[in-house]
Coordinates of C-alpha atoms and ligand atoms in Angstrom, one line a residue:
M7 CA -3.2 12.3 18.6
T8 CA -2.2 8.7 18.5
E9 CA -4.9 6.4 17.2
K10 CA -5.0 2.5 17.5
Y11 CA -6.1 -0.1 15.0
E12 CA -5.7 -3.9 14.8
A13 CA -4.4 -3.6 11.3
V14 CA -3.5 -0.8 8.9
I15 CA -3.7 -1.3 5.1
I16 CA -1.4 1.0 3.2
G17 CA -2.9 1.7 -0.3
G18 CA -6.4 2.6 -1.3
G19 CA -6.2 0.6 -4.6
V20 CA -8.1 -2.4 -5.6
N21 CA -5.9 -4.7 -3.4
G22 CA -6.0 -2.6 -0.3
L23 CA -9.8 -1.9 -0.5
G24 CA -10.3 -5.7 -1.5
T25 CA -8.3 -7.0 1.5
A26 CA -10.3 -4.7 3.7
Y27 CA -13.6 -5.8 2.4
H28 CA -12.6 -9.5 2.8
L29 CA -11.6 -8.6 6.4
G30 CA -14.6 -7.1 7.2
K31 CA -16.8 -9.8 5.6
K32 CA -15.2 -12.0 8.4
G33 CA -16.0 -9.5 11.0
F34 CA -12.6 -8.1 11.4
T35 CA -13.3 -4.5 11.1
D36 CA -10.8 -2.7 13.5
V37 CA -9.0 -1.7 10.3
L38 CA -7.8 1.4 8.7
V39 CA -7.1 1.9 5.0
L40 CA -4.7 4.7 4.3
D41 CA -4.0 6.5 0.9
K42 CA -1.5 9.3 0.4
S43 CA -3.8 10.6 -2.3
Y44 CA -7.3 9.8 -3.5
L45 CA -8.8 6.1 -3.8
G46 CA -7.5 4.9 -7.3
Y47 CA -4.6 7.2 -7.5
G48 CA -2.3 4.3 -8.3
A49 CA -2.4 1.8 -11.0
S50 CA -6.1 0.8 -9.9
G51 CA -7.4 4.1 -11.4
R52 CA -5.2 4.1 -14.5
N53 CA -5.6 0.5 -16.0
G54 CA -7.2 -1.2 -19.1
G55 CA -9.8 -3.1 -16.9
G56 CA -8.8 -6.4 -18.6
I57 CA -9.8 -9.6 -16.9
R58 CA -7.9 -12.6 -18.4
Q59 CA -7.4 -16.2 -17.5
Q60 CA -5.1 -17.1 -20.3
W61 CA -1.7 -17.2 -18.3
T62 CA 1.2 -19.4 -18.5
S63 CA 2.1 -20.1 -15.0
E64 CA -0.2 -22.3 -12.9
D65 CA -0.4 -19.8 -9.9
N66 CA -1.6 -17.1 -12.3
I67 CA -4.1 -19.2 -14.1
K68 CA -5.6 -20.5 -10.7
L69 CA -5.7 -17.0 -9.4
A70 CA -7.3 -15.5 -12.5
R71 CA -9.7 -18.4 -12.8
E72 CA -11.0 -17.9 -9.3
S73 CA -11.0 -14.2 -9.4
R74 CA -13.2 -14.4 -12.7
K75 CA -15.6 -16.4 -10.9
M76 CA -15.7 -13.9 -8.1
F77 CA -16.0 -10.8 -10.5
E78 CA -19.2 -12.6 -11.9
R79 CA -20.7 -12.3 -8.4
L80 CA -19.3 -9.0 -7.5
D81 CA -22.1 -6.9 -9.0
D82 CA -24.5 -8.5 -6.6
E83 CA -22.2 -8.3 -3.6
L84 CA -21.4 -4.7 -3.9
E85 CA -24.9 -3.8 -5.2
E86 CA -23.3 -1.9 -8.2
D87 CA -23.1 -2.4 -12.0
L88 CA -19.4 -2.9 -12.4
E89 CA -19.8 -3.2 -16.3
F90 CA -18.1 -6.6 -16.3
Y91 CA -18.4 -7.7 -19.9
Q92 CA -17.2 -11.1 -20.9
G93 CA -16.7 -10.6 -24.6
G94 CA -13.4 -12.7 -24.4
Y95 CA -9.7 -12.1 -25.0
L96 CA -8.2 -12.7 -28.3
V97 CA -4.4 -13.3 -28.1
L98 CA -2.5 -13.0 -31.5
S99 CA 0.7 -14.6 -32.4
F100 CA 2.9 -13.6 -35.2
H101 CA 5.6 -16.3 -35.1
E102 CA 5.5 -20.2 -35.4
E103 CA 7.6 -20.6 -32.3
E104 CA 5.2 -18.5 -30.1
A105 CA 2.3 -20.2 -31.7
A106 CA 3.8 -23.6 -30.6
E107 CA 4.0 -22.1 -26.9
F108 CA 0.3 -21.0 -27.2
K109 CA -0.6 -24.7 -27.9
E110 CA 1.1 -25.6 -24.7
N111 CA -0.4 -22.7 -22.7
V112 CA -4.0 -23.8 -23.9
K113 CA -3.3 -27.2 -22.8
L114 CA -2.3 -26.2 -19.2
Q115 CA -5.2 -23.6 -19.1
N116 CA -7.7 -26.4 -20.2
K117 CA -6.2 -28.8 -17.7
L118 CA -6.8 -26.2 -14.9
G119 CA -10.4 -25.6 -16.0
V120 CA -10.0 -22.5 -18.2
D121 CA -11.9 -23.1 -21.5
S122 CA -9.4 -21.4 -23.9
K123 CA -9.1 -22.4 -27.5
F124 CA -6.4 -22.4 -30.0
L125 CA -7.4 -20.8 -33.2
S126 CA -6.2 -20.3 -36.9
P127 CA -5.9 -16.8 -38.3
E128 CA -9.2 -17.2 -40.1
E129 CA -11.0 -18.3 -36.9
A130 CA -9.5 -15.2 -35.2
K131 CA -10.9 -13.0 -38.0
E132 CA -14.4 -14.6 -37.5
I133 CA -14.2 -13.1 -34.0
V134 CA -13.1 -9.6 -35.1
P135 CA -13.9 -9.2 -38.8
E136 CA -11.9 -5.9 -39.0
L137 CA -8.6 -7.6 -38.0
D138 CA -5.7 -7.6 -40.5
I139 CA -4.6 -11.2 -40.3
S140 CA -1.8 -11.0 -43.0
D141 CA 0.9 -11.6 -40.5
V142 CA -1.0 -13.5 -37.9
V143 CA 0.1 -17.1 -37.5
A144 CA -2.2 -18.2 -34.8
A145 CA -4.3 -17.1 -31.9
T146 CA -6.0 -18.1 -28.7
F147 CA -9.4 -17.1 -27.3
N148 CA -11.3 -17.5 -24.1
Q149 CA -14.9 -16.3 -24.0
S150 CA -15.3 -15.9 -20.3
D151 CA -12.5 -13.3 -20.1
G152 CA -13.5 -9.6 -20.4
T153 CA -13.3 -6.1 -19.1
I154 CA -14.6 -4.3 -16.0
Y155 CA -14.8 -0.7 -15.1
P156 CA -11.9 -0.2 -12.5
F157 CA -13.4 3.0 -10.8
K158 CA -16.7 1.3 -10.2
V159 CA -14.8 -1.7 -8.5
I160 CA -12.9 0.6 -6.3
H161 CA -15.7 2.7 -5.1
G162 CA -17.9 -0.2 -4.8
Y163 CA -15.5 -1.8 -2.5
A164 CA -14.9 1.6 -0.6
D165 CA -18.7 2.1 0.0
R166 CA -19.1 -1.5 1.4
V167 CA -16.0 -1.3 3.5
R168 CA -17.3 1.9 5.1
E169 CA -20.8 0.3 5.6
I170 CA -19.2 -2.5 7.4
G171 CA -17.4 -0.2 9.7
I172 CA -13.9 0.0 8.4
D173 CA -12.2 3.4 8.3
I174 CA -10.6 4.8 5.1
K175 CA -8.5 7.9 5.2
E176 CA -7.4 9.6 1.9
H177 CA -4.6 12.1 1.7
T178 CA -2.8 10.6 4.5
E179 CA 0.7 9.4 3.6
V180 CA 2.5 6.7 5.6
T181 CA 6.0 8.0 6.3
D182 CA 7.5 5.3 8.6
I183 CA 6.7 2.0 10.0
V184 CA 8.2 1.7 13.5
T185 CA 9.4 -1.7 14.6
Q186 CA 10.9 -3.1 17.8
G187 CA 12.9 -6.4 17.2
D188 CA 10.8 -8.2 14.7
E189 CA 7.4 -6.6 15.7
I190 CA 5.5 -3.7 14.4
K191 CA 4.8 -1.0 16.8
K192 CA 3.2 1.8 15.0
V193 CA 2.8 3.7 11.7
K194 CA 3.8 7.3 11.3
T195 CA 1.7 9.3 8.9
S196 CA 1.5 12.9 7.6
E197 CA -1.4 13.3 9.8
G198 CA -0.2 11.7 13.1
N199 CA 0.8 8.2 14.4
I200 CA -1.2 5.1 14.5
K201 CA -0.6 2.2 16.9
T202 CA -0.8 -1.3 15.3
D203 CA 1.0 -4.6 15.3
T204 CA -0.4 -5.5 11.6
V205 CA 0.5 -3.7 8.4
I206 CA -0.5 -4.7 4.9
N207 CA 1.7 -3.3 2.2
A208 CA -0.8 -2.7 -0.9
A209 CA 1.2 0.3 -2.0
G210 CA 1.5 -0.7 -5.7
G211 CA 4.4 1.1 -7.5
W212 CA 5.4 2.4 -4.1
S213 CA 5.5 -0.9 -2.3
S214 CA 9.3 -1.5 -2.1
K215 CA 9.5 2.1 -0.5
V216 CA 7.0 1.1 2.0
A217 CA 8.7 -2.2 2.7
E218 CA 12.0 -0.4 3.3
M219 CA 10.2 1.7 6.0
A220 CA 9.8 -1.5 8.0
G221 CA 13.3 -2.6 7.2
A222 CA 12.2 -5.4 5.0
E223 CA 13.3 -6.0 1.4
I224 CA 11.2 -6.8 -1.5
P225 CA 12.5 -6.6 -5.2
N226 CA 9.8 -4.8 -6.8
V227 CA 10.5 -1.9 -9.3
P228 CA 8.0 0.5 -10.7
V229 CA 7.9 0.9 -14.5
R230 CA 5.7 3.3 -16.3
H231 CA 3.0 2.2 -18.6
E232 CA 0.9 4.4 -20.8
I233 CA -2.8 4.0 -22.0
M234 CA -5.2 6.1 -23.9
V235 CA -9.0 6.4 -24.6
T236 CA -10.8 7.5 -27.8
E237 CA -14.1 9.2 -28.4
P238 CA -17.0 6.7 -28.3
Y239 CA -17.9 4.9 -31.6
K240 CA -20.6 2.4 -32.4
R241 CA -19.7 -0.9 -30.9
F242 CA -17.9 -3.4 -33.2
L243 CA -15.2 -4.9 -31.1
D244 CA -16.3 -7.6 -28.7
P245 CA -13.1 -9.0 -27.1
M246 CA -10.0 -7.4 -25.9
V247 CA -7.3 -8.1 -28.4
I248 CA -3.6 -8.3 -27.3
S249 CA -0.1 -9.3 -28.6
F250 CA 2.8 -10.0 -26.4
E251 CA 5.2 -9.6 -29.1
H252 CA 3.9 -6.0 -30.0
G253 CA 3.1 -5.2 -26.3
I254 CA -0.3 -3.9 -27.3
Y255 CA -3.7 -4.4 -25.9
F256 CA -7.0 -2.7 -26.8
S257 CA -10.8 -3.1 -26.2
Q258 CA -13.9 -1.3 -26.7
S259 CA -16.0 -0.2 -23.7
E260 CA -19.7 -0.7 -23.2
H261 CA -20.0 3.1 -23.9
G262 CA -18.2 2.7 -27.2
N263 CA -14.7 4.2 -26.2
I264 CA -11.6 2.2 -27.5
V265 CA -9.2 1.7 -24.6
G266 CA -5.6 0.6 -25.1
G267 CA -2.0 0.8 -24.4
I268 CA 1.3 -0.4 -25.5
G269 CA 4.5 -0.9 -23.5
N270 CA 7.9 0.6 -24.3
P271 CA 10.6 -1.9 -24.2
D272 CA 13.2 0.8 -23.5
E273 CA 11.2 2.2 -20.6
E274 CA 13.6 3.0 -17.6
P275 CA 12.3 2.0 -14.1
G276 CA 11.1 5.0 -12.0
L277 CA 8.3 6.8 -10.7
N278 CA 7.4 8.6 -13.9
Q279 CA 3.6 9.2 -14.6
K280 CA 4.0 11.6 -17.5
G281 CA 2.5 11.0 -20.9
S282 CA 4.9 10.6 -23.8
L283 CA 5.0 11.4 -27.6
W284 CA 6.6 8.0 -28.1
F285 CA 3.5 6.4 -26.9
L286 CA 1.1 8.4 -29.1
K287 CA 3.0 7.4 -32.2
N288 CA 3.7 3.8 -31.4
F289 CA 0.2 3.1 -30.2
S290 CA -1.4 4.6 -33.1
D291 CA 0.9 3.0 -35.8
T292 CA 0.6 -0.4 -34.3
L293 CA -3.2 -0.3 -33.7
L294 CA -3.7 0.7 -37.4
D295 CA -1.5 -2.2 -38.3
F296 CA -3.8 -4.3 -36.6
I297 CA -7.2 -2.8 -37.5
P298 CA -6.8 -0.4 -40.4
R299 CA -10.6 0.7 -39.7
F300 CA -9.3 2.7 -36.7
S301 CA -7.8 5.4 -39.1
G302 CA -9.2 8.7 -38.2
V303 CA -10.5 7.9 -34.7
H304 CA -10.0 10.7 -32.2
M305 CA -8.1 10.1 -28.9
I306 CA -9.4 12.2 -26.2
R307 CA -7.0 11.4 -23.3
Q308 CA -3.8 9.6 -22.6
W309 CA -2.3 8.8 -19.2
A310 CA 0.2 6.7 -17.4
G311 CA 0.6 4.4 -14.3
F312 CA 3.1 2.0 -12.9
Y313 CA 3.4 -1.7 -13.4
D314 CA 4.9 -2.9 -9.9
T315 CA 7.3 -5.4 -11.5
T316 CA 9.0 -8.4 -9.8
P317 CA 11.8 -10.5 -11.5
D318 CA 9.4 -13.2 -12.4
A319 CA 6.3 -11.1 -13.2
Q320 CA 4.3 -13.0 -10.5
P321 CA 2.9 -11.2 -7.4
I322 CA 4.5 -11.2 -3.8
L323 CA 2.0 -12.4 -1.3
G324 CA 2.0 -13.4 2.5
S325 CA 4.3 -12.3 5.4
V326 CA 8.0 -11.4 5.2
P327 CA 10.6 -13.2 7.1
E328 CA 12.2 -10.2 8.8
I329 CA 9.1 -8.8 10.3
E330 CA 6.0 -10.4 12.1
R331 CA 2.5 -9.5 10.7
F332 CA 3.8 -7.4 7.8
Y333 CA 1.9 -8.7 4.9
Q334 CA 2.7 -8.1 1.2
V335 CA 0.0 -7.9 -1.5
N336 CA 2.0 -6.3 -4.4
G337 CA 4.2 -7.0 -7.3
F338 CA 1.5 -7.5 -9.8
S339 CA 3.1 -6.3 -13.0
G340 CA 0.3 -5.6 -15.4
H341 CA -2.4 -8.0 -14.1
G342 CA -3.2 -6.8 -10.3
F343 CA -6.7 -6.0 -11.1
M344 CA -7.8 -9.3 -12.7
V345 CA -6.4 -11.4 -9.9
S346 CA -7.5 -9.1 -7.1
P347 CA -10.5 -10.9 -5.8
M348 CA -8.8 -14.2 -5.0
V349 CA -5.6 -12.5 -3.9
D350 CA -7.4 -10.3 -1.5
K351 CA -9.5 -13.1 0.0
V352 CA -6.3 -15.2 0.6
T353 CA -4.6 -12.2 2.1
A354 CA -7.4 -11.7 4.6
E355 CA -7.3 -15.4 5.5
L356 CA -3.6 -15.2 6.2
I357 CA -3.9 -12.2 8.3
L358 CA -6.6 -14.0 10.4
G359 CA -4.6 -17.2 10.7
E360 CA -7.0 -19.2 8.6
Q361 CA -6.1 -21.8 6.1
P362 CA -5.8 -20.1 2.8
S363 CA -8.3 -20.8 0.0
M364 CA -5.5 -21.2 -2.4
D365 CA -1.8 -22.3 -1.9
I366 CA 0.3 -19.3 -2.3
E367 CA 3.7 -20.8 -1.1
R368 CA 5.3 -20.2 -4.4
L369 CA 4.3 -16.5 -4.3
R370 CA 6.0 -15.7 -1.0
V371 CA 8.9 -13.2 -1.1
E372 CA 11.3 -16.1 0.0
R373 CA 11.2 -17.6 -3.5
F374 CA 13.7 -15.0 -4.7
E375 CA 16.2 -16.6 -2.2
D376 CA 15.6 -20.3 -2.3
M377 CA 13.5 -21.5 -5.3
D378 CA 13.8 -21.8 -8.9
L379 CA 11.8 -18.8 -10.3
E380 CA 9.0 -19.7 -12.8
E381 CA 8.7 -16.6 -15.0
E382 CA 5.3 -15.7 -16.1
G383 CA 5.4 -15.4 -19.9
G384 CA 2.0 -14.0 -20.7
V385 CA 2.8 -10.4 -19.7
V386 CA 1.7 -7.6 -22.2
G387 CA 3.4 -4.4 -22.5
Ligands
LIG428 C1 -1.5 1.3 -18.0 C2 -1.9 0.1 -17.0 C3 -2.7 -0.7 -17.5 C4 -3.1 -1.9 -16.8 N1 -4.0 -2.9 -17.3 C5 -4.4 -3.8 -16.6 C6 -5.4 -4.7 -17.0 O1 -6.1 -4.5 -18.1 N2 -5.9 -5.6 -16.0 C7 -5.3 -5.9 -14.8 O2 -5.6 -6.8 -14.2 N3 -4.2 -5.1 -14.4 C8 -4.0 -4.0 -15.2 N4 -2.8 -3.2 -14.8 C9 -2.1 -3.5 -13.5 C10 -3.1 -3.0 -12.4 O3 -3.7 -1.8 -12.6 C11 -2.5 -3.2 -11.1 O4 -1.7 -4.4 -11.0 C12 -3.3 -2.9 -9.9 O5 -4.3 -1.8 -10.0 C13 -2.6 -2.8 -8.5 O6 -3.5 -2.5 -7.7 P1 -3.1 -2.1 -6.1 O7 -4.2 -1.9 -5.2 O8 -2.2 -3.5 -5.8 O9 -2.0 -0.9 -6.1 P2 -2.3 0.7 -6.7 O10 -3.6 0.6 -7.4 O11 -1.2 1.1 -7.4 O12 -2.5 1.3 -5.3 C14 -1.5 1.8 -4.5 C15 -2.0 2.9 -3.7 O13 -1.1 3.0 -2.7 C16 -1.0 4.4 -2.4 N5 0.2 4.7 -1.6 C17 1.5 4.4 -2.0 N6 2.5 4.8 -1.1 C18 1.7 5.1 0.0 C19 2.1 5.7 1.3 N7 3.3 5.8 1.6 N8 1.1 6.0 2.2 C20 -0.2 5.9 1.8 N9 -0.5 5.4 0.6 C21 0.2 5.1 -0.3 C22 -1.1 5.0 -3.6 O14 -1.4 6.4 -3.6 C23 -2.0 4.0 -4.4 O15 -3.4 4.6 -4.4 C24 -2.6 -2.0 -15.6 C25 -1.6 -1.1 -15.0 C26 -1.3 0.1 -15.8 C27 -0.3 1.2 -15.2

């Protein structure tokens, strides 16, 4: 049986569900969200829950700043305790050259209303007394950054979206997007066809495959990133700690578990979600260099997901030139959760033909053809 919807969202991660939520809030409810697996099967159910505004590009700083404000209100909106804990983010530098860049980053962040601070190693140690600062040259810190519990956000959105009257179907894979000229006619799925003229590509690591189905091209490449969690321990670590140079990040959850990951610079692109021994060894060794007190903690689980990467590590938003009403909300690399509230609001506004709350012209896919790219330098892992 062929069904009909005004819009179909491909992907039941934070951005697919967040976009549905913002559409629904504006009374646009003839929408179907599809996921080929369960909600949160993609990176949204596999990430570190980090919410950071300390970025190097204006667009990312603004997106993250507005999103942080929205996360502060989201508990009330979704009537759910999302465990948003604003213990800050401590970003460590181990080289003078990088420290000089950090100073410039802080200036830009302050100018854009993010209250980050440049710190000496000793000041960093005051925030995390267990930190080994022998090789640390400088740090930055922003108190209103923090962590959130990703599954609670996803299911909070899903519950609200269903209440508003939007349909969600799990275990339904989109296999083709049928177009005629530059118009979308229908979406083919593993469970039947759906007539629609509006499709939102929120397919995370699979987004370039989904774009191909409609005959559009986006440059996104999925790259595996691994992460782990330990047994719970008495809380002693307030902020998320990260180092761009080591590709490491770690924080302690409200329940006491240490959650952290490290990027493998030699990781080949591809749809690989297996755990590796490389990760276990390199994460543990690096973690102990940072905080020797972690010696003897017990990891209970490791897993992997994808960074959906773009050449400038910035997201792709808005429609594509080839096809009408084919909206992209993808390419988030390792920061698609923390920017999602603002991104999803703007995506809903674009779909409805409204003036977007934030200018996203520099984040359109056309930038790869006709603009000088501004590469985001604050990517961890
Ligand atoms: C290890 C790791 C740690 C991270 N840490 C952080 C962090 O601390 N903070 C942060 O902000 N970000 C982090 N990220 C990145 C963040 O998780 C992602 O950017 C974000 O979750 C992307 O959400 P999304 O909704 O766009 O895509 P996803 O969550 O990937 O969702 C895409 C969905 O699309 C579905 N799908 C794909 N193809 C089809 C199809 N053909 N038909 C139907 N459904 C389909 C998939 O099943 C999937 O559920 C991390 C990522 C990883 C992997």
